[in-house]
Amino acid sequence: MIIWSRWGILVFVSIGVSVGMGFGLKGLFGPDSPTDGALTNLFIGLGFMIGAGALWSFCTLALPKLDAPKPLVLTERLAEPVRTESGATRTHRVVPMLHPETGEQIFSRPRSTFFFIPMRFWWIMLAAIGLVNIAIGVIG
């Protein structure tokens, strides 16, 4: 079973895209011999390196904004209904959630993970897989 939270699914997607990109690169630039496993490993390794770069850029540029801490709020019932300027009646108001001991506002801190590992570390693992495949392709 695959386990992810929030944007962690993109790690799974980037692994698939990296493998597909490796086969696509081999189809474009490699010879037509289907039995050349070393060359296939080389191109799949290049695909993983490109996928690692794309995942790194997502984790650096977009993920901090998507997983930014958000203040928690409560809906509190008013003692008496209040009429607004537009003529509507309000019976509730939104108030910030405060810590009972310190009185500071509480924030939720969302995390994007894949197999319980934060997403910001997965680009390193994809790059390592790419380097191993490239090494196998060069040696083999």
mmCIF file of N, CA and C in Angstrom:
data_model
loop_
_atom_site.group_PDB
_atom_site.id
_atom_site.type_symbol
_atom_site.label_atom_id
_atom_site.label_comp_id
_atom_site.label_asym_id
_atom_site.label_seq_id
_atom_site.Cartn_x
_atom_site.Cartn_y
_atom_site.Cartn_z
ATOM 1 N N MET A 1 0.842 -1.177 0.000
ATOM 2 C CA MET A 1 0.000 0.000 0.000
ATOM 3 C C MET A 1 0.888 1.242 0.000
ATOM 4 N N ILE A 2 0.570 2.178 -0.833
ATOM 5 C CA ILE A 2 1.336 3.421 -0.914
ATOM 6 C C ILE A 2 0.738 4.420 0.060
ATOM 7 N N ILE A 3 1.585 5.037 0.843
ATOM 8 C CA ILE A 3 1.127 5.985 1.851
ATOM 9 C C ILE A 3 1.747 7.341 1.552
ATOM 10 N N TRP A 4 0.891 8.347 1.437
ATOM 11 C CA TRP A 4 1.369 9.714 1.248
ATOM 12 C C TRP A 4 0.416 10.663 1.951
ATOM 13 N N SER A 5 0.880 11.863 2.177
ATOM 14 C CA SER A 5 0.019 12.913 2.703
ATOM 15 C C SER A 5 0.232 14.170 1.872
ATOM 16 N N ARG A 6 -0.834 14.876 1.658
ATOM 17 C CA ARG A 6 -0.862 16.129 0.902
ATOM 18 C C ARG A 6 -0.203 15.967 -0.466
ATOM 19 N N TRP A 7 0.890 16.642 -0.707
ATOM 20 C CA TRP A 7 1.532 16.660 -2.027
ATOM 21 C C TRP A 7 2.533 15.523 -2.225
ATOM 22 N N GLY A 8 2.614 14.581 -1.295
ATOM 23 C CA GLY A 8 3.543 13.462 -1.412
ATOM 24 C C GLY A 8 3.277 12.559 -2.592
ATOM 25 N N ILE A 9 2.070 12.569 -3.123
ATOM 26 C CA ILE A 9 1.744 11.771 -4.300
ATOM 27 C C ILE A 9 2.617 12.161 -5.487
ATOM 28 N N LEU A 10 3.114 13.399 -5.491
ATOM 29 C CA LEU A 10 3.951 13.847 -6.610
ATOM 30 C C LEU A 10 5.285 13.107 -6.652
ATOM 31 N N VAL A 11 5.733 12.540 -5.532
ATOM 32 C CA VAL A 11 6.949 11.720 -5.551
ATOM 33 C C VAL A 11 6.686 10.476 -6.395
ATOM 34 N N PHE A 12 5.555 9.833 -6.154
ATOM 35 C CA PHE A 12 5.182 8.645 -6.929
ATOM 36 C C PHE A 12 5.056 8.989 -8.412
ATOM 37 N N VAL A 13 4.435 10.113 -8.693
ATOM 38 C CA VAL A 13 4.272 10.551 -10.083
ATOM 39 C C VAL A 13 5.632 10.838 -10.715
ATOM 40 N N SER A 14 6.527 11.486 -9.971
ATOM 41 C CA SER A 14 7.832 11.825 -10.544
ATOM 42 C C SER A 14 8.681 10.576 -10.789
ATOM 43 N N ILE A 15 8.503 9.531 -9.982
ATOM 44 C CA ILE A 15 9.221 8.277 -10.250
ATOM 45 C C ILE A 15 8.754 7.685 -11.572
ATOM 46 N N GLY A 16 7.440 7.640 -11.775
ATOM 47 C CA GLY A 16 6.908 7.116 -13.036
ATOM 48 C C GLY A 16 7.314 7.953 -14.234
ATOM 49 N N VAL A 17 7.258 9.268 -14.089
ATOM 50 C CA VAL A 17 7.647 10.158 -15.184
ATOM 51 C C VAL A 17 9.144 10.018 -15.478
ATOM 52 N N SER A 18 9.959 9.832 -14.439
ATOM 53 C CA SER A 18 11.405 9.673 -14.638
ATOM 54 C C SER A 18 11.717 8.416 -15.432
ATOM 55 N N VAL A 19 11.072 7.310 -15.083
ATOM 56 C CA VAL A 19 11.296 6.066 -15.836
ATOM 57 C C VAL A 19 10.812 6.234 -17.280
ATOM 58 N N GLY A 20 9.635 6.816 -17.446
ATOM 59 C CA GLY A 20 9.123 7.050 -18.798
ATOM 60 C C GLY A 20 10.019 7.978 -19.595
ATOM 61 N N MET A 21 10.554 9.003 -18.938
ATOM 62 C CA MET A 21 11.457 9.927 -19.618
ATOM 63 C C MET A 21 12.751 9.211 -20.020
ATOM 64 N N GLY A 22 13.228 8.293 -19.167
ATOM 65 C CA GLY A 22 14.425 7.524 -19.517
ATOM 66 C C GLY A 22 14.219 6.671 -20.748
ATOM 67 N N PHE A 23 13.076 5.989 -20.813
ATOM 68 C CA PHE A 23 12.790 5.193 -22.009
ATOM 69 C C PHE A 23 12.562 6.077 -23.233
ATOM 70 N N GLY A 24 11.962 7.240 -23.011
ATOM 71 C CA GLY A 24 11.780 8.172 -24.128
ATOM 72 C C GLY A 24 13.104 8.690 -24.658
ATOM 73 N N LEU A 25 14.045 9.001 -23.741
ATOM 74 C CA LEU A 25 15.379 9.450 -24.165
ATOM 75 C C LEU A 25 16.109 8.352 -24.922
ATOM 76 N N LYS A 26 15.947 7.102 -24.448
ATOM 77 C CA LYS A 26 16.594 5.998 -25.151
ATOM 78 C C LYS A 26 15.977 5.820 -26.537
ATOM 79 N N GLY A 27 14.677 5.994 -26.642
ATOM 80 C CA GLY A 27 14.027 5.881 -27.946
ATOM 81 C C GLY A 27 14.454 6.983 -28.903
ATOM 82 N N LEU A 28 14.716 8.181 -28.370
ATOM 83 C CA LEU A 28 15.119 9.298 -29.222
ATOM 84 C C LEU A 28 16.597 9.251 -29.600
ATOM 85 N N PHE A 29 17.456 8.971 -28.624
ATOM 86 C CA PHE A 29 18.898 9.112 -28.850
ATOM 87 C C PHE A 29 19.673 7.804 -28.872
ATOM 88 N N GLY A 30 19.089 6.712 -28.400
ATOM 89 C CA GLY A 30 19.810 5.450 -28.330
ATOM 90 C C GLY A 30 19.682 4.643 -29.601
ATOM 91 N N PRO A 31 20.555 3.648 -29.764
ATOM 92 C CA PRO A 31 20.445 2.764 -30.936
ATOM 93 C C PRO A 31 19.207 1.879 -30.805
ATOM 94 N N ASP A 32 18.847 1.220 -31.890
ATOM 95 C CA ASP A 32 17.618 0.424 -31.925
ATOM 96 C C ASP A 32 17.794 -0.995 -31.399
ATOM 97 N N SER A 33 18.851 -1.292 -30.660
ATOM 98 C CA SER A 33 19.016 -2.647 -30.149
ATOM 99 C C SER A 33 18.245 -2.783 -28.829
ATOM 100 N N PRO A 34 17.219 -3.648 -28.789
ATOM 101 C CA PRO A 34 16.412 -3.781 -27.575
ATOM 102 C C PRO A 34 17.113 -4.562 -26.472
ATOM 103 N N THR A 35 18.227 -5.235 -26.769
ATOM 104 C CA THR A 35 18.900 -6.065 -25.770
ATOM 105 C C THR A 35 20.012 -5.335 -25.032
ATOM 106 N N ASP A 36 20.220 -4.070 -25.296
ATOM 107 C CA ASP A 36 21.304 -3.321 -24.668
ATOM 108 C C ASP A 36 20.838 -2.783 -23.310
ATOM 109 N N GLY A 37 20.993 -3.608 -22.261
ATOM 110 C CA GLY A 37 20.539 -3.241 -20.923
ATOM 111 C C GLY A 37 21.367 -2.148 -20.288
ATOM 112 N N ALA A 38 22.657 -2.117 -20.560
ATOM 113 C CA ALA A 38 23.517 -1.094 -19.969
ATOM 114 C C ALA A 38 23.132 0.291 -20.468
ATOM 115 N N LEU A 39 22.837 0.392 -21.751
ATOM 116 C CA LEU A 39 22.435 1.679 -22.307
ATOM 117 C C LEU A 39 21.065 2.103 -21.775
ATOM 118 N N THR A 40 20.190 1.127 -21.583
ATOM 119 C CA THR A 40 18.877 1.422 -20.997
ATOM 120 C C THR A 40 19.038 1.972 -19.591
ATOM 121 N N ASN A 41 19.908 1.348 -18.789
ATOM 122 C CA ASN A 41 20.174 1.851 -17.436
ATOM 123 C C ASN A 41 20.732 3.260 -17.466
ATOM 124 N N LEU A 42 21.592 3.547 -18.413
ATOM 125 C CA LEU A 42 22.167 4.882 -18.527
ATOM 126 C C LEU A 42 21.069 5.921 -18.785
ATOM 127 N N PHE A 43 20.176 5.632 -19.719
ATOM 128 C CA PHE A 43 19.118 6.592 -20.036
ATOM 129 C C PHE A 43 18.090 6.701 -18.908
ATOM 130 N N ILE A 44 17.772 5.590 -18.241
ATOM 131 C CA ILE A 44 16.849 5.662 -17.101
ATOM 132 C C ILE A 44 17.486 6.468 -15.977
ATOM 133 N N GLY A 45 18.790 6.310 -15.778
ATOM 134 C CA GLY A 45 19.493 7.125 -14.780
ATOM 135 C C GLY A 45 19.416 8.608 -15.113
ATOM 136 N N LEU A 46 19.558 8.945 -16.398
ATOM 137 C CA LEU A 46 19.409 10.347 -16.806
ATOM 138 C C LEU A 46 17.988 10.849 -16.556
ATOM 139 N N GLY A 47 17.009 9.985 -16.819
ATOM 140 C CA GLY A 47 15.620 10.351 -16.542
ATOM 141 C C GLY A 47 15.392 10.608 -15.059
ATOM 142 N N PHE A 48 15.994 9.783 -14.206
ATOM 143 C CA PHE A 48 15.869 9.997 -12.762
ATOM 144 C C PHE A 48 16.568 11.278 -12.322
ATOM 145 N N MET A 49 17.676 11.592 -12.932
ATOM 146 C CA MET A 49 18.362 12.842 -12.572
ATOM 147 C C MET A 49 17.517 14.060 -12.970
ATOM 148 N N ILE A 50 16.887 14.004 -14.133
ATOM 149 C CA ILE A 50 16.010 15.103 -14.552
ATOM 150 C C ILE A 50 14.789 15.179 -13.633
ATOM 151 N N GLY A 51 14.225 14.019 -13.281
ATOM 152 C CA GLY A 51 13.090 13.991 -12.359
ATOM 153 C C GLY A 51 13.457 14.504 -10.975
ATOM 154 N N ALA A 52 14.676 14.202 -10.515
ATOM 155 C CA ALA A 52 15.135 14.708 -9.222
ATOM 156 C C ALA A 52 15.265 16.224 -9.252
ATOM 157 N N GLY A 53 15.751 16.750 -10.373
ATOM 158 C CA GLY A 53 15.847 18.207 -10.503
ATOM 159 C C GLY A 53 14.481 18.871 -10.506
ATOM 160 N N ALA A 54 13.527 18.260 -11.172
ATOM 161 C CA ALA A 54 12.167 18.816 -11.191
ATOM 162 C C ALA A 54 11.535 18.747 -9.809
ATOM 163 N N LEU A 55 11.733 17.628 -9.091
ATOM 164 C CA LEU A 55 11.180 17.500 -7.743
ATOM 165 C C LEU A 55 11.844 18.476 -6.779
ATOM 166 N N TRP A 56 13.148 18.677 -6.945
ATOM 167 C CA TRP A 56 13.849 19.659 -6.104
ATOM 168 C C TRP A 56 13.280 21.054 -6.327
ATOM 169 N N SER A 57 13.057 21.414 -7.584
ATOM 170 C CA SER A 57 12.540 22.754 -7.852
ATOM 171 C C SER A 57 11.125 22.910 -7.292
ATOM 172 N N PHE A 58 10.298 21.870 -7.364
ATOM 173 C CA PHE A 58 8.966 21.951 -6.770
ATOM 174 C C PHE A 58 9.064 22.103 -5.253
ATOM 175 N N CYS A 59 9.938 21.308 -4.631
ATOM 176 C CA CYS A 59 10.079 21.365 -3.171
ATOM 177 C C CYS A 59 10.685 22.684 -2.711
ATOM 178 N N THR A 60 11.471 23.324 -3.535
ATOM 179 C CA THR A 60 12.100 24.589 -3.156
ATOM 180 C C THR A 60 11.203 25.786 -3.439
ATOM 181 N N LEU A 61 10.513 25.776 -4.574
ATOM 182 C CA LEU A 61 9.745 26.943 -4.988
ATOM 183 C C LEU A 61 8.282 26.906 -4.548
ATOM 184 N N ALA A 62 7.600 25.801 -4.735
ATOM 185 C CA ALA A 62 6.153 25.769 -4.505
ATOM 186 C C ALA A 62 5.753 25.204 -3.148
ATOM 187 N N LEU A 63 6.458 24.177 -2.674
ATOM 188 C CA LEU A 63 6.037 23.490 -1.448
ATOM 189 C C LEU A 63 6.034 24.375 -0.209
ATOM 190 N N PRO A 64 6.995 25.298 -0.028
ATOM 191 C CA PRO A 64 6.902 26.157 1.161
ATOM 192 C C PRO A 64 5.630 26.998 1.192
ATOM 193 N N LYS A 65 5.111 27.380 0.038
ATOM 194 C CA LYS A 65 3.861 28.153 0.001
ATOM 195 C C LYS A 65 2.655 27.247 0.218
ATOM 196 N N LEU A 66 2.703 26.030 -0.331
ATOM 197 C CA LEU A 66 1.581 25.116 -0.191
ATOM 198 C C LEU A 66 1.470 24.540 1.220
ATOM 199 N N ASP A 67 2.604 24.312 1.865
ATOM 200 C CA ASP A 67 2.615 23.758 3.224
ATOM 201 C C ASP A 67 2.901 24.817 4.282
ATOM 202 N N ALA A 68 2.546 26.056 4.025
ATOM 203 C CA ALA A 68 2.778 27.141 4.987
ATOM 204 C C ALA A 68 1.870 26.957 6.205
ATOM 205 N N PRO A 69 2.350 27.329 7.399
ATOM 206 C CA PRO A 69 1.500 27.242 8.590
ATOM 207 C C PRO A 69 0.269 28.131 8.449
ATOM 208 N N LYS A 70 -0.855 27.605 8.889
ATOM 209 C CA LYS A 70 -2.115 28.346 8.809
ATOM 210 C C LYS A 70 -2.685 28.506 10.219
ATOM 211 N N PRO A 71 -3.198 29.705 10.556
ATOM 212 C CA PRO A 71 -3.774 29.889 11.891
ATOM 213 C C PRO A 71 -5.078 29.107 12.033
ATOM 214 N N LEU A 72 -5.261 28.496 13.198
ATOM 215 C CA LEU A 72 -6.500 27.788 13.479
ATOM 216 C C LEU A 72 -7.509 28.763 14.073
ATOM 217 N N VAL A 73 -8.766 28.607 13.687
ATOM 218 C CA VAL A 73 -9.822 29.495 14.170
ATOM 219 C C VAL A 73 -11.000 28.656 14.683
ATOM 220 N N LEU A 74 -11.794 29.273 15.525
ATOM 221 C CA LEU A 74 -13.010 28.667 16.055
ATOM 222 C C LEU A 74 -14.200 29.521 15.661
ATOM 223 N N THR A 75 -15.354 28.893 15.549
ATOM 224 C CA THR A 75 -16.590 29.627 15.333
ATOM 225 C C THR A 75 -17.301 29.722 16.681
ATOM 226 N N GLU A 76 -17.507 30.942 17.141
ATOM 227 C CA GLU A 76 -18.091 31.180 18.464
ATOM 228 C C GLU A 76 -19.500 31.740 18.295
ATOM 229 N N ARG A 77 -20.426 31.215 19.068
ATOM 230 C CA ARG A 77 -21.808 31.694 19.008
ATOM 231 C C ARG A 77 -21.915 33.008 19.779
ATOM 232 N N LEU A 78 -22.563 33.990 19.175
ATOM 233 C CA LEU A 78 -22.765 35.273 19.821
ATOM 234 C C LEU A 78 -23.912 35.178 20.833
ATOM 235 N N ALA A 79 -23.846 35.973 21.895
ATOM 236 C CA ALA A 79 -24.902 35.963 22.905
ATOM 237 C C ALA A 79 -26.226 36.436 22.304
ATOM 238 N N GLU A 80 -26.160 37.464 21.497
ATOM 239 C CA GLU A 80 -27.348 37.981 20.817
ATOM 240 C C GLU A 80 -27.020 38.174 19.336
ATOM 241 N N PRO A 81 -27.981 37.908 18.457
ATOM 242 C CA PRO A 81 -27.732 38.128 17.023
ATOM 243 C C PRO A 81 -27.437 39.602 16.729
ATOM 244 N N VAL A 82 -26.556 39.817 15.736
ATOM 245 C CA VAL A 82 -26.144 41.166 15.345
ATOM 246 C C VAL A 82 -26.514 41.366 13.886
ATOM 247 N N ARG A 83 -27.038 42.559 13.569
ATOM 248 C CA ARG A 83 -27.355 42.883 12.183
ATOM 249 C C ARG A 83 -26.152 43.590 11.564
ATOM 250 N N THR A 84 -25.769 43.151 10.368
ATOM 251 C CA THR A 84 -24.653 43.761 9.656
ATOM 252 C C THR A 84 -25.143 44.936 8.833
ATOM 253 N N GLU A 85 -24.204 45.637 8.199
ATOM 254 C CA GLU A 85 -24.557 46.796 7.362
ATOM 255 C C GLU A 85 -25.435 46.400 6.182
ATOM 256 N N SER A 86 -25.249 45.185 5.692
ATOM 257 C CA SER A 86 -26.037 44.742 4.535
ATOM 258 C C SER A 86 -27.423 44.241 4.934
ATOM 259 N N GLY A 87 -27.700 44.169 6.224
ATOM 260 C CA GLY A 87 -29.009 43.745 6.694
ATOM 261 C C GLY A 87 -29.087 42.286 7.086
ATOM 262 N N ALA A 88 -28.001 41.546 6.950
ATOM 263 C CA ALA A 88 -27.995 40.142 7.327
ATOM 264 C C ALA A 88 -27.830 40.013 8.841
ATOM 265 N N THR A 89 -28.290 38.901 9.377
ATOM 266 C CA THR A 89 -28.182 38.641 10.806
ATOM 267 C C THR A 89 -27.033 37.662 11.039
ATOM 268 N N ARG A 90 -26.128 38.046 11.918
ATOM 269 C CA ARG A 90 -24.997 37.173 12.274
ATOM 270 C C ARG A 90 -25.252 36.589 13.654
ATOM 271 N N THR A 91 -25.105 35.270 13.755
ATOM 272 C CA THR A 91 -25.265 34.602 15.040
ATOM 273 C C THR A 91 -23.947 34.027 15.547
ATOM 274 N N HIS A 92 -22.917 34.003 14.683
ATOM 275 C CA HIS A 92 -21.618 33.448 15.052
ATOM 276 C C HIS A 92 -20.515 34.415 14.611
ATOM 277 N N ARG A 93 -19.338 34.248 15.201
ATOM 278 C CA ARG A 93 -18.166 34.995 14.755
ATOM 279 C C ARG A 93 -16.954 34.061 14.790
ATOM 280 N N VAL A 94 -15.987 34.395 14.001
ATOM 281 C CA VAL A 94 -14.769 33.593 13.921
ATOM 282 C C VAL A 94 -13.714 34.240 14.808
ATOM 283 N N VAL A 95 -13.127 33.427 15.712
ATOM 284 C CA VAL A 95 -12.088 33.915 16.621
ATOM 285 C C VAL A 95 -10.870 33.009 16.499
ATOM 286 N N PRO A 96 -9.658 33.546 16.713
ATOM 287 C CA PRO A 96 -8.470 32.694 16.648
ATOM 288 C C PRO A 96 -8.425 31.722 17.818
ATOM 289 N N MET A 97 -7.892 30.528 17.541
ATOM 290 C CA MET A 97 -7.734 29.516 18.588
ATOM 291 C C MET A 97 -6.465 29.845 19.368
ATOM 292 N N LEU A 98 -6.570 29.929 20.690
ATOM 293 C CA LEU A 98 -5.443 30.294 21.544
ATOM 294 C C LEU A 98 -5.053 29.125 22.436
ATOM 295 N N HIS A 99 -3.764 29.038 22.729
ATOM 296 C CA HIS A 99 -3.260 28.021 23.636
ATOM 297 C C HIS A 99 -3.759 28.351 25.040
ATOM 298 N N PRO A 100 -4.315 27.382 25.784
ATOM 299 C CA PRO A 100 -4.904 27.706 27.078
ATOM 300 C C PRO A 100 -3.908 28.194 28.130
ATOM 301 N N GLU A 101 -2.658 27.754 28.054
ATOM 302 C CA GLU A 101 -1.689 28.156 29.078
ATOM 303 C C GLU A 101 -0.924 29.426 28.705
ATOM 304 N N THR A 102 -0.513 29.536 27.445
ATOM 305 C CA THR A 102 0.323 30.673 27.049
ATOM 306 C C THR A 102 -0.473 31.812 26.429
ATOM 307 N N GLY A 103 -1.646 31.534 25.896
ATOM 308 C CA GLY A 103 -2.449 32.564 25.256
ATOM 309 C C GLY A 103 -2.000 32.896 23.845
ATOM 310 N N GLU A 104 -1.028 32.166 23.291
ATOM 311 C CA GLU A 104 -0.566 32.410 21.924
ATOM 312 C C GLU A 104 -1.477 31.712 20.921
ATOM 313 N N GLN A 105 -1.541 32.273 19.728
ATOM 314 C CA GLN A 105 -2.366 31.682 18.691
ATOM 315 C C GLN A 105 -1.758 30.357 18.229
ATOM 316 N N ILE A 106 -2.631 29.377 17.925
ATOM 317 C CA ILE A 106 -2.202 28.047 17.501
ATOM 318 C C ILE A 106 -2.253 27.986 15.972
ATOM 319 N N PHE A 107 -1.208 27.403 15.374
ATOM 320 C CA PHE A 107 -1.113 27.241 13.926
ATOM 321 C C PHE A 107 -1.087 25.765 13.585
ATOM 322 N N SER A 108 -1.685 25.407 12.447
ATOM 323 C CA SER A 108 -1.539 24.044 11.931
ATOM 324 C C SER A 108 -0.341 24.039 10.996
ATOM 325 N N ARG A 109 0.446 23.012 11.073
ATOM 326 C CA ARG A 109 1.634 22.899 10.238
ATOM 327 C C ARG A 109 1.491 21.663 9.353
ATOM 328 N N PRO A 110 0.906 21.833 8.155
ATOM 329 C CA PRO A 110 0.731 20.686 7.260
ATOM 330 C C PRO A 110 2.072 20.194 6.731
ATOM 331 N N ARG A 111 2.149 18.873 6.475
ATOM 332 C CA ARG A 111 3.374 18.271 5.945
ATOM 333 C C ARG A 111 3.031 17.380 4.775
ATOM 334 N N SER A 112 3.835 17.450 3.750
ATOM 335 C CA SER A 112 3.695 16.559 2.606
ATOM 336 C C SER A 112 4.737 15.456 2.739
ATOM 337 N N THR A 113 4.279 14.202 2.818
ATOM 338 C CA THR A 113 5.183 13.068 3.010
ATOM 339 C C THR A 113 4.844 11.963 2.016
ATOM 340 N N PHE A 114 5.816 11.098 1.800
ATOM 341 C CA PHE A 114 5.639 9.888 1.003
ATOM 342 C C PHE A 114 6.328 8.776 1.768
ATOM 343 N N PHE A 115 5.587 7.756 2.160
ATOM 344 C CA PHE A 115 6.085 6.703 3.047
ATOM 345 C C PHE A 115 6.674 7.307 4.321
ATOM 346 N N PHE A 116 5.995 8.276 4.875
ATOM 347 C CA PHE A 116 6.330 8.946 6.131
ATOM 348 C C PHE A 116 7.645 9.734 6.079
ATOM 349 N N ILE A 117 8.234 9.892 4.906
ATOM 350 C CA ILE A 117 9.459 10.682 4.746
ATOM 351 C C ILE A 117 9.056 12.021 4.138
ATOM 352 N N PRO A 118 9.483 13.142 4.740
ATOM 353 C CA PRO A 118 9.109 14.451 4.174
ATOM 354 C C PRO A 118 9.543 14.571 2.714
ATOM 355 N N MET A 119 8.733 15.244 1.956
ATOM 356 C CA MET A 119 8.943 15.343 0.514
ATOM 357 C C MET A 119 10.249 16.029 0.154
ATOM 358 N N ARG A 120 10.739 16.902 1.007
ATOM 359 C CA ARG A 120 11.954 17.654 0.675
ATOM 360 C C ARG A 120 13.187 16.757 0.597
ATOM 361 N N PHE A 121 13.109 15.515 1.086
ATOM 362 C CA PHE A 121 14.246 14.598 1.019
ATOM 363 C C PHE A 121 14.180 13.645 -0.166
ATOM 364 N N TRP A 122 13.047 13.530 -0.818
ATOM 365 C CA TRP A 122 12.884 12.537 -1.871
ATOM 366 C C TRP A 122 13.677 12.858 -3.126
ATOM 367 N N TRP A 123 13.948 14.114 -3.399
ATOM 368 C CA TRP A 123 14.731 14.411 -4.607
ATOM 369 C C TRP A 123 16.139 13.845 -4.465
ATOM 370 N N ILE A 124 16.665 13.779 -3.236
ATOM 371 C CA ILE A 124 17.994 13.203 -3.011
ATOM 372 C C ILE A 124 17.968 11.706 -3.328
ATOM 373 N N MET A 125 16.889 11.037 -2.916
ATOM 374 C CA MET A 125 16.777 9.600 -3.186
ATOM 375 C C MET A 125 16.624 9.328 -4.685
ATOM 376 N N LEU A 126 15.868 10.170 -5.380
ATOM 377 C CA LEU A 126 15.740 10.007 -6.825
ATOM 378 C C LEU A 126 17.071 10.249 -7.526
ATOM 379 N N ALA A 127 17.822 11.239 -7.071
ATOM 380 C CA ALA A 127 19.143 11.492 -7.650
ATOM 381 C C ALA A 127 20.083 10.320 -7.381
ATOM 382 N N ALA A 128 19.993 9.721 -6.185
ATOM 383 C CA ALA A 128 20.843 8.565 -5.866
ATOM 384 C C ALA A 128 20.491 7.375 -6.760
ATOM 385 N N ILE A 129 19.204 7.144 -6.974
ATOM 386 C CA ILE A 129 18.784 6.067 -7.879
ATOM 387 C C ILE A 129 19.301 6.344 -9.291
ATOM 388 N N GLY A 130 19.247 7.605 -9.708
ATOM 389 C CA GLY A 130 19.761 7.968 -11.026
ATOM 390 C C GLY A 130 21.250 7.738 -11.144
ATOM 391 N N LEU A 131 22.003 8.121 -10.105
ATOM 392 C CA LEU A 131 23.454 7.915 -10.141
ATOM 393 C C LEU A 131 23.811 6.430 -10.166
ATOM 394 N N VAL A 132 23.085 5.622 -9.404
ATOM 395 C CA VAL A 132 23.345 4.173 -9.417
ATOM 396 C C VAL A 132 23.042 3.612 -10.798
ATOM 397 N N ASN A 133 21.959 4.012 -11.420
ATOM 398 C CA ASN A 133 21.637 3.524 -12.763
ATOM 399 C C ASN A 133 22.660 3.979 -13.789
ATOM 400 N N ILE A 134 23.122 5.213 -13.665
ATOM 401 C CA ILE A 134 24.152 5.693 -14.588
ATOM 402 C C ILE A 134 25.449 4.899 -14.396
ATOM 403 N N ALA A 135 25.825 4.641 -13.151
ATOM 404 C CA ALA A 135 27.033 3.850 -12.874
ATOM 405 C C ALA A 135 26.901 2.445 -13.444
ATOM 406 N N ILE A 136 25.747 1.817 -13.282
ATOM 407 C CA ILE A 136 25.526 0.481 -13.837
ATOM 408 C C ILE A 136 25.593 0.526 -15.364
ATOM 409 N N GLY A 137 25.041 1.592 -15.939
ATOM 410 C CA GLY A 137 25.072 1.728 -17.402
ATOM 411 C C GLY A 137 26.464 1.938 -17.934
ATOM 412 N N VAL A 138 27.307 2.675 -17.207
ATOM 413 C CA VAL A 138 28.668 2.929 -17.668
ATOM 414 C C VAL A 138 29.551 1.692 -17.456
ATOM 415 N N ILE A 139 29.411 1.044 -16.310
ATOM 416 C CA ILE A 139 30.239 -0.138 -16.000
ATOM 417 C C ILE A 139 29.813 -1.329 -16.861
ATOM 418 N N GLY A 140 28.478 -1.520 -16.985
ATOM 419 C CA GLY A 140 27.962 -2.698 -17.707
ATOM 420 C C GLY A 140 28.068 -2.509 -19.143
#
